[in-house]
Amino acid sequence: MKNYLKHDEWCIIEEGFHREYNEITESVCSLGNGRMGQRGNFEETFTGKTLQGNYVAGVYYPDKTRVGWWKNGYPEYFAKVLNAANWIGIKVEIEDEILDLNTCEVNDFTRVLNMKDGYLERSFTATLKSGKQVRVNSKRINSIVDDESGVIRYSITPINFDGKIVLTPFIDGDIKNKDANYDEKFWEEIQKETAFAEGYIELKTKKTGFHVLTGQRFEIFQNGKSVDFQGFPIKAEKFVASQVTLNVTANEETVLVKYACNLSSENHHVDDLLLKSKAYLKRIAAKGFDKMVAEQAEKWASKWEMNDIMIEGDVAAQQGIRFNIFQMNQTYTGEDARLNIGPKGFTGEKYGGSTYWDTEAYCIPFYLATADQQVSRNLLVYRWKQLGKAIENAQKLGFKDGAALYPMVTMNGEECHNEWEITFEEIHRNGAIAYAIYDYVNYTGDKKYLAEYGFEVLLGIARFWAQRVNWSEAKKQYVMLGVTGPNEYENNVNNNFYTNYFAVWCLKYVIEATEYIKSTDEARFNELATITNFDETNEFGKFQHIIENMYFPASEELGVYLQQDGFLDKELIQVKDLPAAERPINQKWSWDRILRSCFIKQADVLQGMYFFEDDFDLATIKRNYDFYEPMTVHESSLSPCVHSILAAKLGDKARSYEFYNRAARLDLDDYNNDTEDGCHITSMAGTWMSLVKGFGGMRVRDEKAYFSPFVPENWASFSFKVRFGGNLLNIKTTSDEVIIENLAGGDTSIFLYGEEQVLAEKSTLTVEQKDAVAV
Ligand code: BGC
């Protein structure tokens, strides 16, 4: 755990240059707008530890699979969102010496990510080897208003000399992914153009053929006045620049304003990219830096208005939750139904920017409560569109008759993860995808979704489960063999409780959804039955038999469900007894040792109890929690939030808070020693869940919202906003009272501590705080 970023309610602040942590700070200071994003890299040359990262949403490459021993059924490729042209670059030369914070003395350094207004700012004084000193300030945004662009204001002031500086704003398209399987470059150059103060480069991805045109246009000011300069255009392979030599005087500021855009063939016709880029840059340059920054702040203000969470009395926690909300909003806006949410968003390359079960299990609840209903709907429809590929994927593994296995990792519906224990066995993802449909319908009341899109997905998934289980003569029950549960520290296990439970739930839910569709829209049901070749009597007959006869491993003696068959044969030791030097075990232990140990990477049985809490009594949840949590190492970022919610439900406020904090500050404090790979974007939605579902006790049942909030000990109060049933509610909890405001959307009613309360529009209800647990 690191503690070098300053605590502040709205900003992430690095004071003093922490060279050794630079890649972590770059991840944390990433900017994004749903269409493009980049890490908090420096504009000028930096030869130290860095991962230069620029990403354009939807632009990926199917990197050929790398495995030691090929197995039938392996996906041919591992898709990755490509590290794209670097548009922020500005080379700075001071009398022939390159400004590089790795080689000069750096003083008064600050790097600040301002989450309120959505910009990144950096200031420092550099003393070069020659003894020349300059003061630099750079500020940039990745515009959420003009979402294919960014703008930088780069200011440089000589402190102790008069002389010449050379500024070379550039676009470098000769970029490689750090995680390329064969060290290959994925971009080809199509065209480039330079002018005095402009430059354009069009690149195309190999194989997938996406075109991205990155353009720059810049202006220079000295002492506040525009400078009439002659830029010297430079072209090299996949590289364009314009070099400007300027006379500078001590203590006089030179400012370069660089506008840049990334236009992709996903959004524009290929033939138009160059012309459109020119027009785009002309338009934003006419707007100007100040206006773009002001518009950015305004748009962020409207976002915060809808989904800010305020915590009084704990600055670190306040910063943590805002950081999570900020990054979620930077990653996915829901405006483009073709896009999804990579576990690292635009902050790094790990996980290839692909779609995981994280979207359904963690992100959908966040967007359901904080964004327009359409956003979650788009995420669901994304999977519906990929149903054909999920059916093909299942066929490749030998399933038939419309059984669908959604991929664990995907860009376009095809599976592209290449570890067998994940691709073939971590099939629980199918459950989360079905559950998200339930979650959406339950939260929004949009039951029509079931007939429109939901049914086909649910049926495909249910068919898969029905074929994936088999009848065990020995047990006289159905079993499911050879799976990997959410706990990836175990592979190829039999009867993973979580997976078995989810399978049965899916079978029940498709039956329930079908009944609803039949009773409300028979014509559509008949249509769907034809499309899916559905034989209700036989198929549901089989589903029902499985529902009634599924095997769930359990220990009667301990009163717990077993994570899988044979779990109790393990040596059951606790995480607290592991020497600190041996953690995280995924970095310190051999894989063999991990697999044989009892240590759990992330919630598994408990993940099931989180999803289906109403199926279990509190005592059962507690026994399972007390049994499994001590063996859980939480080495997946997706783990602490689920435990936080369960601990809250069990009334263990201190633990709930501890898990929450770990989730909320996971990247800011680099808990898992891996933030340099990128931030844990999808787990940030989990942080939000632990606050809203954990401390706020929010649940939705039968189209009603329930709240049972308590305040963690260290906080004076907290408040969160949720959209529910067309209303916008603000729920503030102090140690004495709960104040609920119905901000918009008409009169409504909610349940608070189990009692129904009517809330007229624009009214406020104040009730005594009861320190209760979620009901
Ligand atoms: C977790 C998976 C998760 C993936 C991406 C892995 O470490 O075990 O559950 O889907 O990260 O976040």
Coordinates of N, CA and C in Angstrom, one line a residue, residues 47 98 109 113 152 204 213 237 271 428 431 434 470 518 522 622 635 652 656 666 669 677 700 719 754-755:
T47 N 12.2 10.0 -20.4 CA 12.9 8.8 -20.6 C 12.9 7.8 -19.4
I98 N 17.4 18.8 -24.3 CA 16.0 18.3 -24.3 C 15.5 18.4 -22.9
F109 N 7.3 20.3 -8.0 CA 6.5 19.5 -8.9 C 5.1 19.2 -8.3
L113 N -5.0 16.0 -10.7 CA -6.2 15.6 -11.4 C -7.4 16.3 -10.8
I152 N -4.5 21.1 -25.0 CA -3.5 21.3 -23.9 C -3.0 22.7 -24.0
K204 N -4.1 2.8 -39.9 CA -5.1 1.7 -40.0 C -4.7 0.5 -39.2
L213 N -7.8 8.8 -37.6 CA -7.0 10.0 -38.0 C -6.8 10.9 -36.8
E237 N 8.3 8.2 -40.3 CA 7.4 7.1 -40.4 C 6.4 7.2 -39.3
D271 N -13.3 7.9 -46.1 CA -12.9 9.0 -47.1 C -12.9 10.4 -46.5
H428 N -19.6 -19.2 -15.3 CA -20.5 -18.5 -14.5 C -20.9 -17.2 -15.1
G431 N -24.3 -16.6 -16.1 CA -25.3 -16.3 -15.0 C -25.4 -14.8 -14.8
A434 N -27.5 -13.2 -17.5 CA -28.9 -13.3 -17.3 C -29.4 -12.5 -16.1
N470 N -25.0 -32.7 -15.8 CA -25.3 -34.1 -16.1 C -25.9 -34.8 -14.9
K518 N -46.0 -14.7 -22.2 CA -47.2 -15.4 -22.7 C -48.4 -14.7 -22.3
E522 N -49.1 -12.6 -26.3 CA -49.0 -14.0 -26.9 C -48.4 -14.0 -28.3
K622 N -24.4 -15.5 7.6 CA -23.3 -15.3 8.6 C -22.4 -16.5 8.8
E635 N -7.6 -10.9 -3.7 CA -6.6 -10.4 -4.7 C -7.2 -10.1 -6.1
D652 N -21.9 -5.9 10.7 CA -20.5 -5.7 11.1 C -20.0 -4.4 10.4
S656 N -17.3 -3.7 7.3 CA -18.0 -3.2 6.1 C -17.2 -1.9 5.7
L666 N -8.5 1.6 -3.7 CA -7.6 0.6 -4.2 C -6.5 1.1 -5.1
D669 N -4.3 4.2 -3.4 CA -3.2 3.7 -2.5 C -2.5 2.5 -3.0
D677 N -0.6 -1.0 -14.1 CA -1.2 -1.6 -15.3 C -2.4 -0.9 -15.7
V700 N -33.9 -3.2 -4.2 CA -35.2 -2.9 -5.0 C -35.9 -4.2 -5.0
S719 N -24.1 11.3 1.8 CA -25.3 11.3 1.0 C -25.0 10.9 -0.4
G754 N -37.8 -0.4 6.5 CA -39.0 -1.3 6.4 C -40.3 -0.6 6.4
E755 N -40.4 0.7 6.6 CA -41.7 1.4 6.6 C -41.9 2.2 5.4

